[in-house]
CSV table of C-alpha atoms in Angstrom, one decimal:
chain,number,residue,atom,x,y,z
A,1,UNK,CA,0.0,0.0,0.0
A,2,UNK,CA,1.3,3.5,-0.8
A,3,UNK,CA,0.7,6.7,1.4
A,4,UNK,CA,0.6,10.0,-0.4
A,5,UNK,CA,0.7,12.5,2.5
A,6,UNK,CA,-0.3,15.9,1.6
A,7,UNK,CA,1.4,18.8,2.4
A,8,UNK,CA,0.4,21.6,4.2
A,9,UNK,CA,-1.9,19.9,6.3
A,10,UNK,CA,-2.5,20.5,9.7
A,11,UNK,CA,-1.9,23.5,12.2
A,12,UNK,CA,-2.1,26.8,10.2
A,13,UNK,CA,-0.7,30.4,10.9
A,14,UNK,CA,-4.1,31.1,13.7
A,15,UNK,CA,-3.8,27.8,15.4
A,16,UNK,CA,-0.2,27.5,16.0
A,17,UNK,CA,-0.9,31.6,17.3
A,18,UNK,CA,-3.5,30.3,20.3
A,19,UNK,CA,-1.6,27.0,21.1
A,20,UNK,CA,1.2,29.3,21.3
A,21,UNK,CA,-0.5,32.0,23.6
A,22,UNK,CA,-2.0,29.4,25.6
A,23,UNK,CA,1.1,28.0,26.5
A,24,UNK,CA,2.7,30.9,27.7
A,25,UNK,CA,-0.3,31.7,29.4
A,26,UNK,CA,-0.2,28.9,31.6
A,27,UNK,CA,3.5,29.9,32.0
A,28,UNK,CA,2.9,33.2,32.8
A,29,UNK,CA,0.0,33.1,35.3
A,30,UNK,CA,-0.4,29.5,36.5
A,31,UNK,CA,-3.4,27.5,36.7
A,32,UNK,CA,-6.2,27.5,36.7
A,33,UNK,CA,-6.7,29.3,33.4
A,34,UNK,CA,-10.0,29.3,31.7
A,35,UNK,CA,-10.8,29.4,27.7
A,36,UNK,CA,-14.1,30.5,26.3
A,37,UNK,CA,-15.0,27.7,24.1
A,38,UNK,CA,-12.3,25.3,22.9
A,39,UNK,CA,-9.5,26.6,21.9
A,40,UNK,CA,-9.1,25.2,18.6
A,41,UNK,CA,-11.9,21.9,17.1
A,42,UNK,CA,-9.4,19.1,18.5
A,43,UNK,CA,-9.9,16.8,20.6
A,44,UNK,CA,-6.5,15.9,21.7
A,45,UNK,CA,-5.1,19.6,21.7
A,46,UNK,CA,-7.8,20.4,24.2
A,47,UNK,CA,-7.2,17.3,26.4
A,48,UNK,CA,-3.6,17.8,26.3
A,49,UNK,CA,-4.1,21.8,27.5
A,50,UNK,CA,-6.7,20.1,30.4
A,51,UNK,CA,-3.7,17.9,31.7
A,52,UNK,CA,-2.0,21.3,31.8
A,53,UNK,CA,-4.5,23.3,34.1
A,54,UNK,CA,-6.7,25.1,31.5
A,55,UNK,CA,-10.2,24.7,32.0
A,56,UNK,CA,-12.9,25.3,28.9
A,57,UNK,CA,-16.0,27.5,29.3
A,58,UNK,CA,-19.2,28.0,27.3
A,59,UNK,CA,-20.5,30.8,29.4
A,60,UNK,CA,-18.3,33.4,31.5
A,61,UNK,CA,-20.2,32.8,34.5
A,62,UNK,CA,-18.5,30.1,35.1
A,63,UNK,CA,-15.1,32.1,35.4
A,64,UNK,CA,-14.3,33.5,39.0
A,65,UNK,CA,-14.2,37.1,39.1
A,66,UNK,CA,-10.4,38.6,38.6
A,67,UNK,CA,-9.5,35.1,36.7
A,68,UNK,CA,-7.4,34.9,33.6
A,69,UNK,CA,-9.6,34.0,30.5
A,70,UNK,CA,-8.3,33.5,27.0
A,71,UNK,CA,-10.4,33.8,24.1
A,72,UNK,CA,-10.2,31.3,21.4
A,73,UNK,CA,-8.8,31.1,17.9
A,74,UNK,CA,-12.6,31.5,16.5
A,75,UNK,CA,-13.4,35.0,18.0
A,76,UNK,CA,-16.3,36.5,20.2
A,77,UNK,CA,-18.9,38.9,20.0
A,78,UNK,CA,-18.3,42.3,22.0
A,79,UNK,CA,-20.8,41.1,24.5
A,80,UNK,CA,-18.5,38.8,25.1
A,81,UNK,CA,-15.5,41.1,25.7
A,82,UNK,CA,-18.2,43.8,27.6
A,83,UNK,CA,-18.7,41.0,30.2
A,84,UNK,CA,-15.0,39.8,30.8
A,85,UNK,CA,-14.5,43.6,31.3
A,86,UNK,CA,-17.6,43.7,34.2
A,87,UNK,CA,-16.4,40.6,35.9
A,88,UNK,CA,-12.8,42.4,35.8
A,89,UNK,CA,-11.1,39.6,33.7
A,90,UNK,CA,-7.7,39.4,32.9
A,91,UNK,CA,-8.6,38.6,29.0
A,92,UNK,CA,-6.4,37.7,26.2
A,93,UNK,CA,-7.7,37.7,22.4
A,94,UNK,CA,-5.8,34.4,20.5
A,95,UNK,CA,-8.4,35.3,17.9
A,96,UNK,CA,-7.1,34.7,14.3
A,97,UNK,CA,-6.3,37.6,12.1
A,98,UNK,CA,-8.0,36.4,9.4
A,99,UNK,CA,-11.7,35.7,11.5
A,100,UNK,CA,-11.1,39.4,13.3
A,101,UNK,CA,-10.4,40.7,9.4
A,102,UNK,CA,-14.6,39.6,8.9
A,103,UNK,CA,-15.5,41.1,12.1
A,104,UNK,CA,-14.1,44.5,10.6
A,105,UNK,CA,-15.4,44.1,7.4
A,106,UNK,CA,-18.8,43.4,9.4
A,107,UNK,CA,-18.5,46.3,11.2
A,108,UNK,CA,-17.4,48.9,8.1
A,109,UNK,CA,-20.3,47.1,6.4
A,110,UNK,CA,-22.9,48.0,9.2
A,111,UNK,CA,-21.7,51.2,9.6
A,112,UNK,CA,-21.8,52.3,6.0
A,113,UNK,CA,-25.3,50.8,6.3
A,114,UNK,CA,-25.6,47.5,4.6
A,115,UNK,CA,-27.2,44.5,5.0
A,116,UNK,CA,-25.0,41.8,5.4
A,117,UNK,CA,-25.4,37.9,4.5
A,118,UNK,CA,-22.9,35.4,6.2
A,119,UNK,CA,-22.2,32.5,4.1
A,120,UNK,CA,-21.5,29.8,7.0
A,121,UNK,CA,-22.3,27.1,9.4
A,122,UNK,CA,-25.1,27.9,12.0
A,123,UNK,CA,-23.9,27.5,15.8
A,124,UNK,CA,-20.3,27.5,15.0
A,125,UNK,CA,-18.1,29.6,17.2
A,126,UNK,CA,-16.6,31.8,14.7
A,127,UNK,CA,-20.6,32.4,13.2
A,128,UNK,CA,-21.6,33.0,16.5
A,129,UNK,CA,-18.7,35.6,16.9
A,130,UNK,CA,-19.3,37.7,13.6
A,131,UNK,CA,-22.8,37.7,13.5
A,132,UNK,CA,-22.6,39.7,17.3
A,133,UNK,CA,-20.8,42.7,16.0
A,134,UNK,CA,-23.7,43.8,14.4
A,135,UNK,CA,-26.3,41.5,15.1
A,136,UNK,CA,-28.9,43.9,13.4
A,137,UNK,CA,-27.2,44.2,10.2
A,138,UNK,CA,-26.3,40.5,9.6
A,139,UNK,CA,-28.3,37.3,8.2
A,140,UNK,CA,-26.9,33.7,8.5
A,141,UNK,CA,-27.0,32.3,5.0
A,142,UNK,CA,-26.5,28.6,4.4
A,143,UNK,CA,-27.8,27.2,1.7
A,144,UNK,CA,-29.2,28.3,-1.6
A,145,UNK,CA,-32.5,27.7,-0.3
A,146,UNK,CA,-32.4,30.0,2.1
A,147,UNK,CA,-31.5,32.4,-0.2
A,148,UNK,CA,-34.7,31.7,-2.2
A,149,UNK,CA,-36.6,32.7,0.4
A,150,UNK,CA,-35.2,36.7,0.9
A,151,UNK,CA,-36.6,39.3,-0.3
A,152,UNK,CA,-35.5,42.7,-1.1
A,153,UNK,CA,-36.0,45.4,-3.4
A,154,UNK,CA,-33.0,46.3,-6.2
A,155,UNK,CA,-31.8,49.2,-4.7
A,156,UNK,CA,-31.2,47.7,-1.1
A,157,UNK,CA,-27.6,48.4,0.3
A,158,UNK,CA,-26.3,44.5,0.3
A,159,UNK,CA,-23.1,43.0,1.1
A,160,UNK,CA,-21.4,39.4,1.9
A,161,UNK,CA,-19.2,37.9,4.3
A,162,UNK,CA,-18.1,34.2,4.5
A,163,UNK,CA,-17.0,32.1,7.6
A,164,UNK,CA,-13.1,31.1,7.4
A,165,UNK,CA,-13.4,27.7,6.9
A,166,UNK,CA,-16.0,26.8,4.3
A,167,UNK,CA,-15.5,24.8,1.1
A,168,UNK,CA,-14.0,27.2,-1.6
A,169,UNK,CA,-16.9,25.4,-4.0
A,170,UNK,CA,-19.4,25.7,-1.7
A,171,UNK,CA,-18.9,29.1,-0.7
A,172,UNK,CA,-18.5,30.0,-4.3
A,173,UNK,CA,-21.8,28.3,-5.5
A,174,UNK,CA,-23.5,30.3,-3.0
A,175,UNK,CA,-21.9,33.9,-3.7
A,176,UNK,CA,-23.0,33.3,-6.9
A,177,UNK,CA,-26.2,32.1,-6.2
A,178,UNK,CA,-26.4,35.6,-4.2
A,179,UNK,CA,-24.9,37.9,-7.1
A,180,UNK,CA,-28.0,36.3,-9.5
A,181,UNK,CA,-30.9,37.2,-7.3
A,182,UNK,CA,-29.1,40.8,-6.1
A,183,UNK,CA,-26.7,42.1,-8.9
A,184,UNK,CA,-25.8,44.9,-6.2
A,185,UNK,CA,-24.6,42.9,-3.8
A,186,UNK,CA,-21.2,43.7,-2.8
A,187,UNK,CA,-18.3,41.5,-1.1
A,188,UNK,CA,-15.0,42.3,0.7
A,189,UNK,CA,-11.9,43.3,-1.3
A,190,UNK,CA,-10.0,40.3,-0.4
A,191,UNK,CA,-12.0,36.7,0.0
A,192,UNK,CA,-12.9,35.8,3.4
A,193,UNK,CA,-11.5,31.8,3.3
A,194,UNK,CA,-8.5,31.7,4.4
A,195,UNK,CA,-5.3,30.6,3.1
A,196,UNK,CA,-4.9,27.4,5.4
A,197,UNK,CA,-8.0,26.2,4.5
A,198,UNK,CA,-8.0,27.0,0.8
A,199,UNK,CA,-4.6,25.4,0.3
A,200,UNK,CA,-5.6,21.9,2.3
A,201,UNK,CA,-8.9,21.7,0.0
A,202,UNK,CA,-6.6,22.2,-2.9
A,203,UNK,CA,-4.5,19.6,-1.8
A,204,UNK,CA,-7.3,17.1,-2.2
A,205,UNK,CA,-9.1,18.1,-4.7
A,206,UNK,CA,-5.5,17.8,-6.8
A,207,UNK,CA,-4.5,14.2,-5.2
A,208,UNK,CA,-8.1,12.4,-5.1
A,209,UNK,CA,-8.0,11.4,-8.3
A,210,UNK,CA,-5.1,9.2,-7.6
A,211,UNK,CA,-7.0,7.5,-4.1
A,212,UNK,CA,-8.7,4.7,-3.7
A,213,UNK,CA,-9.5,6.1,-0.2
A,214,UNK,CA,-8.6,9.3,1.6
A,215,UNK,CA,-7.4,9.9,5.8
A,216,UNK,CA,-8.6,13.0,6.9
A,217,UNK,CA,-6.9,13.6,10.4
A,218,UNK,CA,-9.3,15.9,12.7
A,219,UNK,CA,-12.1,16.3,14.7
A,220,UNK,CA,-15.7,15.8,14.4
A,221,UNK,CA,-16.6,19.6,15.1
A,222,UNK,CA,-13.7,20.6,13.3
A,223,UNK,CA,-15.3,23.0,10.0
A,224,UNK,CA,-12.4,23.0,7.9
A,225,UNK,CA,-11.8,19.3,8.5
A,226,UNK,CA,-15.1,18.2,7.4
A,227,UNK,CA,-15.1,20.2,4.4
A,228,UNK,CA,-11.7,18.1,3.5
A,229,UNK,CA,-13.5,14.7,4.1
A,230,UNK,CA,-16.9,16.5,1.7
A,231,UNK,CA,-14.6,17.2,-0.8
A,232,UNK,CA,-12.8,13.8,-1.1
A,233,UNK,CA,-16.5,12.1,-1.2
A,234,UNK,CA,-17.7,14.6,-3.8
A,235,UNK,CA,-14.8,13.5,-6.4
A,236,UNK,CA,-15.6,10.1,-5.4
A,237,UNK,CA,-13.5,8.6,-3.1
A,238,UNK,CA,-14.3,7.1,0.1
A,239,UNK,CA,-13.1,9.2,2.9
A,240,UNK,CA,-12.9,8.9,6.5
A,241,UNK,CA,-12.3,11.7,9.4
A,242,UNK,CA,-10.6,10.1,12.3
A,243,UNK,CA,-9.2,12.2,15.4
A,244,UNK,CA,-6.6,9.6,15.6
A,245,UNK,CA,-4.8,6.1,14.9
A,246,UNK,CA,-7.2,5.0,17.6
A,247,UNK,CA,-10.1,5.5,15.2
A,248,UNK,CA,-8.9,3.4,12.4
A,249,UNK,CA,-10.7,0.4,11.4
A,250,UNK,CA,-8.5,-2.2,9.0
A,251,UNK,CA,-11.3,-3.1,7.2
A,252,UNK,CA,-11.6,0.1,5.3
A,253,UNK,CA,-7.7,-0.8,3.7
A,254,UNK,CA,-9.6,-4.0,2.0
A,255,UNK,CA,-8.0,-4.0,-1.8
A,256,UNK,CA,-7.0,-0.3,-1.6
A,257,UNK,CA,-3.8,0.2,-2.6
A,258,UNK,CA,-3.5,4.2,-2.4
A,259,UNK,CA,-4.4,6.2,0.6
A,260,UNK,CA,-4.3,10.2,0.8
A,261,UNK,CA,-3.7,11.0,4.0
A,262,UNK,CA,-4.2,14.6,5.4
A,263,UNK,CA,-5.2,16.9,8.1
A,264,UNK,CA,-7.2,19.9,9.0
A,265,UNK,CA,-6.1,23.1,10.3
A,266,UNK,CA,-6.2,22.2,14.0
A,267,UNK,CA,-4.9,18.5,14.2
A,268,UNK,CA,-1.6,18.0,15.5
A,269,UNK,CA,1.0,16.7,13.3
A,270,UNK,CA,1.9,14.1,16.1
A,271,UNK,CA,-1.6,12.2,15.3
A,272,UNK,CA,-0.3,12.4,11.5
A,273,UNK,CA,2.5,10.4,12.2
A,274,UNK,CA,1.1,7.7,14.5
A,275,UNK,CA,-1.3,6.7,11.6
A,276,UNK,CA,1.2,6.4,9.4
A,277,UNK,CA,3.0,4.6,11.5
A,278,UNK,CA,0.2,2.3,12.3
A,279,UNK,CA,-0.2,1.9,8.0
A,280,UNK,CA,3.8,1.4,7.7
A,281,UNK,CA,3.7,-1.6,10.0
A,282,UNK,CA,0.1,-3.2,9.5
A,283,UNK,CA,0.2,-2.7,5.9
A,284,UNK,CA,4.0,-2.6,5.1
A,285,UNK,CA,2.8,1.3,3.5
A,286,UNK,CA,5.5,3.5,1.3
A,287,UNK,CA,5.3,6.8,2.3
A,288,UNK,CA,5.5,9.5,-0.4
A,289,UNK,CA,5.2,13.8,0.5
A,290,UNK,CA,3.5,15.2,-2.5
A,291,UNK,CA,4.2,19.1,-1.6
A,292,UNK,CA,1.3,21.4,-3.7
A,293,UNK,CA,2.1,25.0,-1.9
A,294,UNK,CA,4.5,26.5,0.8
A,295,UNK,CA,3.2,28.2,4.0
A,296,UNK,CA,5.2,30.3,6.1
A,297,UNK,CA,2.6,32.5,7.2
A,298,UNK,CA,3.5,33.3,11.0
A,299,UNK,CA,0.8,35.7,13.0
A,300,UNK,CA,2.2,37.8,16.2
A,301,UNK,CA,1.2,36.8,19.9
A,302,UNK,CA,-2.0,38.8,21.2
A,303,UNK,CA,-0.1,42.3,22.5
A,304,UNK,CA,-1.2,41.4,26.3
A,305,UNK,CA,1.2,38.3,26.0
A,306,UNK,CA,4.0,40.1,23.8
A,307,UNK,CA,5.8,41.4,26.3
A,308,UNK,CA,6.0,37.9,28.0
A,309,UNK,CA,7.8,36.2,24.8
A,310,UNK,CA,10.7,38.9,24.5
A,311,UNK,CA,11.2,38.0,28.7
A,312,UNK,CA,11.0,35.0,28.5
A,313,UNK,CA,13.0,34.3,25.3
Protein backbone atom coordinates (compact mmCIF):
# COMPACT_ATOMS: atom_id res chain seq x y z
CA UNK A 1 0.00 0.00 0.00
CA UNK A 2 1.29 3.47 -0.79
CA UNK A 3 0.67 6.66 1.44
CA UNK A 4 0.59 9.95 -0.39
CA UNK A 5 0.75 12.52 2.52
CA UNK A 6 -0.34 15.85 1.61
CA UNK A 7 1.43 18.85 2.45
CA UNK A 8 0.42 21.62 4.23
CA UNK A 9 -1.94 19.94 6.30
CA UNK A 10 -2.50 20.47 9.73
CA UNK A 11 -1.94 23.47 12.22
CA UNK A 12 -2.12 26.78 10.18
CA UNK A 13 -0.75 30.45 10.91
CA UNK A 14 -4.06 31.13 13.73
CA UNK A 15 -3.78 27.77 15.39
CA UNK A 16 -0.16 27.54 15.98
CA UNK A 17 -0.91 31.60 17.31
CA UNK A 18 -3.47 30.30 20.33
CA UNK A 19 -1.61 27.04 21.14
CA UNK A 20 1.24 29.35 21.27
CA UNK A 21 -0.48 32.04 23.56
CA UNK A 22 -1.95 29.44 25.65
CA UNK A 23 1.06 28.01 26.51
CA UNK A 24 2.72 30.90 27.70
CA UNK A 25 -0.31 31.75 29.44
CA UNK A 26 -0.16 28.94 31.61
CA UNK A 27 3.54 29.88 32.05
CA UNK A 28 2.94 33.18 32.79
CA UNK A 29 0.04 33.07 35.29
CA UNK A 30 -0.43 29.52 36.45
CA UNK A 31 -3.36 27.54 36.74
CA UNK A 32 -6.22 27.49 36.73
CA UNK A 33 -6.68 29.29 33.44
CA UNK A 34 -9.95 29.32 31.68
CA UNK A 35 -10.83 29.43 27.74
CA UNK A 36 -14.13 30.46 26.27
CA UNK A 37 -14.98 27.73 24.11
CA UNK A 38 -12.34 25.29 22.90
CA UNK A 39 -9.52 26.55 21.90
CA UNK A 40 -9.14 25.21 18.57
CA UNK A 41 -11.94 21.94 17.06
CA UNK A 42 -9.42 19.07 18.53
CA UNK A 43 -9.88 16.81 20.63
CA UNK A 44 -6.54 15.87 21.73
CA UNK A 45 -5.10 19.56 21.71
CA UNK A 46 -7.84 20.36 24.19
CA UNK A 47 -7.21 17.25 26.38
CA UNK A 48 -3.58 17.81 26.32
CA UNK A 49 -4.06 21.79 27.50
CA UNK A 50 -6.73 20.11 30.37
CA UNK A 51 -3.68 17.95 31.65
CA UNK A 52 -1.98 21.32 31.81
CA UNK A 53 -4.52 23.27 34.15
CA UNK A 54 -6.70 25.10 31.51
CA UNK A 55 -10.20 24.72 31.96
CA UNK A 56 -12.94 25.33 28.95
CA UNK A 57 -16.03 27.50 29.32
CA UNK A 58 -19.20 27.99 27.32
CA UNK A 59 -20.45 30.76 29.43
CA UNK A 60 -18.32 33.38 31.50
CA UNK A 61 -20.22 32.83 34.46
CA UNK A 62 -18.54 30.14 35.08
CA UNK A 63 -15.13 32.13 35.38
CA UNK A 64 -14.34 33.48 38.95
CA UNK A 65 -14.18 37.09 39.08
CA UNK A 66 -10.37 38.58 38.64
CA UNK A 67 -9.49 35.05 36.70
CA UNK A 68 -7.43 34.86 33.65
CA UNK A 69 -9.59 34.05 30.47
CA UNK A 70 -8.26 33.49 26.97
CA UNK A 71 -10.38 33.83 24.05
CA UNK A 72 -10.25 31.31 21.42
CA UNK A 73 -8.77 31.06 17.92
CA UNK A 74 -12.65 31.52 16.45
CA UNK A 75 -13.40 34.97 18.04
CA UNK A 76 -16.31 36.52 20.23
CA UNK A 77 -18.88 38.93 20.05
CA UNK A 78 -18.32 42.28 21.99
CA UNK A 79 -20.78 41.09 24.53
CA UNK A 80 -18.46 38.78 25.13
CA UNK A 81 -15.53 41.14 25.74
CA UNK A 82 -18.15 43.82 27.64
CA UNK A 83 -18.68 41.01 30.17
CA UNK A 84 -15.04 39.85 30.85
CA UNK A 85 -14.50 43.56 31.30
CA UNK A 86 -17.56 43.67 34.15
CA UNK A 87 -16.41 40.57 35.92
CA UNK A 88 -12.79 42.37 35.78
CA UNK A 89 -11.14 39.57 33.69
CA UNK A 90 -7.72 39.37 32.92
CA UNK A 91 -8.58 38.55 29.01
CA UNK A 92 -6.37 37.69 26.23
CA UNK A 93 -7.71 37.68 22.39
CA UNK A 94 -5.82 34.44 20.45
CA UNK A 95 -8.42 35.33 17.94
CA UNK A 96 -7.09 34.74 14.30
CA UNK A 97 -6.31 37.60 12.14
CA UNK A 98 -8.01 36.36 9.37
CA UNK A 99 -11.67 35.74 11.55
CA UNK A 100 -11.09 39.40 13.27
CA UNK A 101 -10.37 40.72 9.43
CA UNK A 102 -14.58 39.65 8.85
CA UNK A 103 -15.47 41.14 12.11
CA UNK A 104 -14.07 44.46 10.64
CA UNK A 105 -15.42 44.15 7.43
CA UNK A 106 -18.83 43.42 9.35
CA UNK A 107 -18.46 46.28 11.22
CA UNK A 108 -17.44 48.95 8.15
CA UNK A 109 -20.28 47.07 6.44
CA UNK A 110 -22.94 48.01 9.24
CA UNK A 111 -21.72 51.25 9.56
CA UNK A 112 -21.83 52.35 5.98
CA UNK A 113 -25.29 50.82 6.27
CA UNK A 114 -25.59 47.54 4.65
CA UNK A 115 -27.23 44.48 5.03
CA UNK A 116 -25.00 41.78 5.42
CA UNK A 117 -25.44 37.89 4.48
CA UNK A 118 -22.95 35.41 6.23
CA UNK A 119 -22.18 32.53 4.10
CA UNK A 120 -21.49 29.78 7.04
CA UNK A 121 -22.28 27.14 9.45
CA UNK A 122 -25.14 27.91 12.04
CA UNK A 123 -23.92 27.53 15.75
CA UNK A 124 -20.29 27.51 15.04
CA UNK A 125 -18.14 29.60 17.22
CA UNK A 126 -16.60 31.84 14.68
CA UNK A 127 -20.58 32.38 13.17
CA UNK A 128 -21.63 33.01 16.45
CA UNK A 129 -18.74 35.62 16.95
CA UNK A 130 -19.34 37.71 13.59
CA UNK A 131 -22.85 37.69 13.52
CA UNK A 132 -22.62 39.72 17.33
CA UNK A 133 -20.76 42.73 15.98
CA UNK A 134 -23.68 43.76 14.37
CA UNK A 135 -26.32 41.54 15.08
CA UNK A 136 -28.90 43.87 13.36
CA UNK A 137 -27.23 44.19 10.21
CA UNK A 138 -26.27 40.47 9.64
CA UNK A 139 -28.27 37.33 8.23
CA UNK A 140 -26.87 33.67 8.47
CA UNK A 141 -27.00 32.26 4.96
CA UNK A 142 -26.51 28.63 4.40
CA UNK A 143 -27.82 27.18 1.71
CA UNK A 144 -29.19 28.34 -1.56
CA UNK A 145 -32.50 27.70 -0.34
CA UNK A 146 -32.38 29.99 2.14
CA UNK A 147 -31.53 32.37 -0.15
CA UNK A 148 -34.66 31.73 -2.18
CA UNK A 149 -36.59 32.71 0.40
CA UNK A 150 -35.21 36.75 0.93
CA UNK A 151 -36.55 39.34 -0.30
CA UNK A 152 -35.48 42.65 -1.11
CA UNK A 153 -35.97 45.39 -3.40
CA UNK A 154 -33.04 46.26 -6.20
CA UNK A 155 -31.80 49.23 -4.74
CA UNK A 156 -31.16 47.72 -1.06
CA UNK A 157 -27.61 48.36 0.30
CA UNK A 158 -26.29 44.46 0.33
CA UNK A 159 -23.05 42.98 1.14
CA UNK A 160 -21.44 39.39 1.90
CA UNK A 161 -19.25 37.90 4.31
CA UNK A 162 -18.13 34.25 4.52
CA UNK A 163 -16.99 32.06 7.56
CA UNK A 164 -13.13 31.06 7.39
CA UNK A 165 -13.38 27.73 6.87
CA UNK A 166 -15.96 26.75 4.33
CA UNK A 167 -15.50 24.78 1.12
CA UNK A 168 -14.05 27.21 -1.56
CA UNK A 169 -16.95 25.44 -4.01
CA UNK A 170 -19.41 25.72 -1.74
CA UNK A 171 -18.93 29.14 -0.69
CA UNK A 172 -18.46 29.96 -4.32
CA UNK A 173 -21.76 28.30 -5.52
CA UNK A 174 -23.50 30.34 -2.98
CA UNK A 175 -21.87 33.86 -3.70
CA UNK A 176 -23.01 33.32 -6.93
CA UNK A 177 -26.24 32.07 -6.19
CA UNK A 178 -26.38 35.55 -4.21
CA UNK A 179 -24.85 37.89 -7.13
CA UNK A 180 -27.96 36.33 -9.49
CA UNK A 181 -30.88 37.17 -7.34
CA UNK A 182 -29.14 40.79 -6.11
CA UNK A 183 -26.74 42.06 -8.87
CA UNK A 184 -25.80 44.89 -6.25
CA UNK A 185 -24.62 42.89 -3.76
CA UNK A 186 -21.19 43.67 -2.79
CA UNK A 187 -18.29 41.45 -1.07
CA UNK A 188 -14.96 42.34 0.69
CA UNK A 189 -11.94 43.25 -1.27
CA UNK A 190 -9.98 40.29 -0.43
CA UNK A 191 -12.00 36.74 -0.01
CA UNK A 192 -12.86 35.83 3.40
CA UNK A 193 -11.48 31.84 3.35
CA UNK A 194 -8.45 31.73 4.43
CA UNK A 195 -5.29 30.55 3.14
CA UNK A 196 -4.91 27.45 5.38
CA UNK A 197 -8.01 26.23 4.51
CA UNK A 198 -7.96 27.04 0.77
CA UNK A 199 -4.57 25.41 0.33
CA UNK A 200 -5.65 21.93 2.34
CA UNK A 201 -8.87 21.75 0.02
CA UNK A 202 -6.59 22.17 -2.94
CA UNK A 203 -4.53 19.65 -1.78
CA UNK A 204 -7.32 17.08 -2.16
CA UNK A 205 -9.11 18.14 -4.65
CA UNK A 206 -5.45 17.83 -6.79
CA UNK A 207 -4.48 14.16 -5.15
CA UNK A 208 -8.14 12.43 -5.05
CA UNK A 209 -8.01 11.40 -8.29
CA UNK A 210 -5.08 9.23 -7.60
CA UNK A 211 -6.96 7.50 -4.07
CA UNK A 212 -8.67 4.72 -3.68
CA UNK A 213 -9.49 6.09 -0.15
CA UNK A 214 -8.58 9.32 1.60
CA UNK A 215 -7.44 9.87 5.81
CA UNK A 216 -8.60 12.98 6.94
CA UNK A 217 -6.86 13.62 10.37
CA UNK A 218 -9.34 15.90 12.74
CA UNK A 219 -12.06 16.27 14.71
CA UNK A 220 -15.75 15.81 14.43
CA UNK A 221 -16.60 19.56 15.10
CA UNK A 222 -13.68 20.64 13.33
CA UNK A 223 -15.32 23.03 9.97
CA UNK A 224 -12.44 23.00 7.90
CA UNK A 225 -11.82 19.35 8.51
CA UNK A 226 -15.12 18.15 7.35
CA UNK A 227 -15.15 20.19 4.41
CA UNK A 228 -11.72 18.11 3.50
CA UNK A 229 -13.51 14.74 4.07
CA UNK A 230 -16.89 16.47 1.71
CA UNK A 231 -14.58 17.23 -0.81
CA UNK A 232 -12.76 13.83 -1.08
CA UNK A 233 -16.46 12.05 -1.22
CA UNK A 234 -17.68 14.59 -3.77
CA UNK A 235 -14.76 13.54 -6.43
CA UNK A 236 -15.61 10.11 -5.43
CA UNK A 237 -13.52 8.61 -3.07
CA UNK A 238 -14.27 7.09 0.11
CA UNK A 239 -13.09 9.17 2.91
CA UNK A 240 -12.87 8.90 6.54
CA UNK A 241 -12.31 11.74 9.39
CA UNK A 242 -10.62 10.13 12.29
CA UNK A 243 -9.16 12.17 15.36
CA UNK A 244 -6.65 9.58 15.64
CA UNK A 245 -4.81 6.07 14.87
CA UNK A 246 -7.18 5.05 17.60
CA UNK A 247 -10.08 5.48 15.20
CA UNK A 248 -8.93 3.36 12.37
CA UNK A 249 -10.74 0.44 11.38
CA UNK A 250 -8.55 -2.24 8.98
CA UNK A 251 -11.28 -3.07 7.19
CA UNK A 252 -11.64 0.06 5.26
CA UNK A 253 -7.71 -0.79 3.73
CA UNK A 254 -9.59 -3.99 2.01
CA UNK A 255 -8.01 -3.99 -1.79
CA UNK A 256 -6.96 -0.29 -1.60
CA UNK A 257 -3.81 0.16 -2.59
CA UNK A 258 -3.54 4.19 -2.44
CA UNK A 259 -4.42 6.19 0.58
CA UNK A 260 -4.34 10.23 0.84
CA UNK A 261 -3.74 10.99 4.02
CA UNK A 262 -4.23 14.57 5.38
CA UNK A 263 -5.22 16.89 8.14
CA UNK A 264 -7.17 19.85 9.01
CA UNK A 265 -6.12 23.08 10.28
CA UNK A 266 -6.16 22.19 14.02
CA UNK A 267 -4.89 18.50 14.16
CA UNK A 268 -1.61 17.97 15.54
CA UNK A 269 1.04 16.74 13.28
CA UNK A 270 1.92 14.13 16.13
CA UNK A 271 -1.62 12.20 15.32
CA UNK A 272 -0.29 12.35 11.52
CA UNK A 273 2.52 10.36 12.23
CA UNK A 274 1.08 7.72 14.46
CA UNK A 275 -1.26 6.66 11.60
CA UNK A 276 1.21 6.38 9.37
CA UNK A 277 3.02 4.65 11.51
CA UNK A 278 0.24 2.35 12.28
CA UNK A 279 -0.15 1.89 7.95
CA UNK A 280 3.77 1.41 7.67
CA UNK A 281 3.70 -1.62 10.04
CA UNK A 282 0.15 -3.24 9.47
CA UNK A 283 0.23 -2.70 5.91
CA UNK A 284 3.97 -2.61 5.13
CA UNK A 285 2.81 1.29 3.51
CA UNK A 286 5.47 3.47 1.32
CA UNK A 287 5.26 6.83 2.34
CA UNK A 288 5.53 9.55 -0.44
CA UNK A 289 5.17 13.80 0.55
CA UNK A 290 3.48 15.16 -2.49
CA UNK A 291 4.21 19.06 -1.57
CA UNK A 292 1.28 21.45 -3.67
CA UNK A 293 2.08 24.96 -1.85
CA UNK A 294 4.50 26.49 0.75
CA UNK A 295 3.15 28.17 4.05
CA UNK A 296 5.22 30.28 6.08
CA UNK A 297 2.57 32.53 7.21
CA UNK A 298 3.45 33.33 11.01
CA UNK A 299 0.75 35.65 12.98
CA UNK A 300 2.17 37.77 16.17
CA UNK A 301 1.22 36.80 19.91
CA UNK A 302 -1.98 38.77 21.24
CA UNK A 303 -0.06 42.31 22.53
CA UNK A 304 -1.21 41.36 26.30
CA UNK A 305 1.23 38.28 25.99
CA UNK A 306 3.99 40.15 23.80
CA UNK A 307 5.81 41.44 26.31
CA UNK A 308 5.98 37.89 28.02
CA UNK A 309 7.79 36.22 24.76
CA UNK A 310 10.73 38.94 24.45
CA UNK A 311 11.22 38.02 28.68
CA UNK A 312 11.02 35.01 28.52
CA UNK A 313 13.02 34.34 25.33
Amino acid sequence: MRIILAAPRGFCAGVNMAIESLDLAIQAFGTPIYVYHEIVHNKYVVETFRDKGAIFVDHLEEVPPGATLLFSAHGVSPAIRNLAKERKLRAIDATCPLVTKVHLEAIRFARDGYTIFLIGHEGHDEVIGTMGEAPAAIQLVETEEDIAALSYPPDAKLAFLTQTTLSVDDANRIIRCLKERFPQIIGPPKEDICYATTNRQEAVRTLAVEADLVLVLGSQNSSNSQRLRELATEHGVQAYLIDGQADVDDKWFEGVETVVMTAGASAPESVVQECVEYLREHFHATVEVRTLRLEDIHFPLPRELRGLQISQS
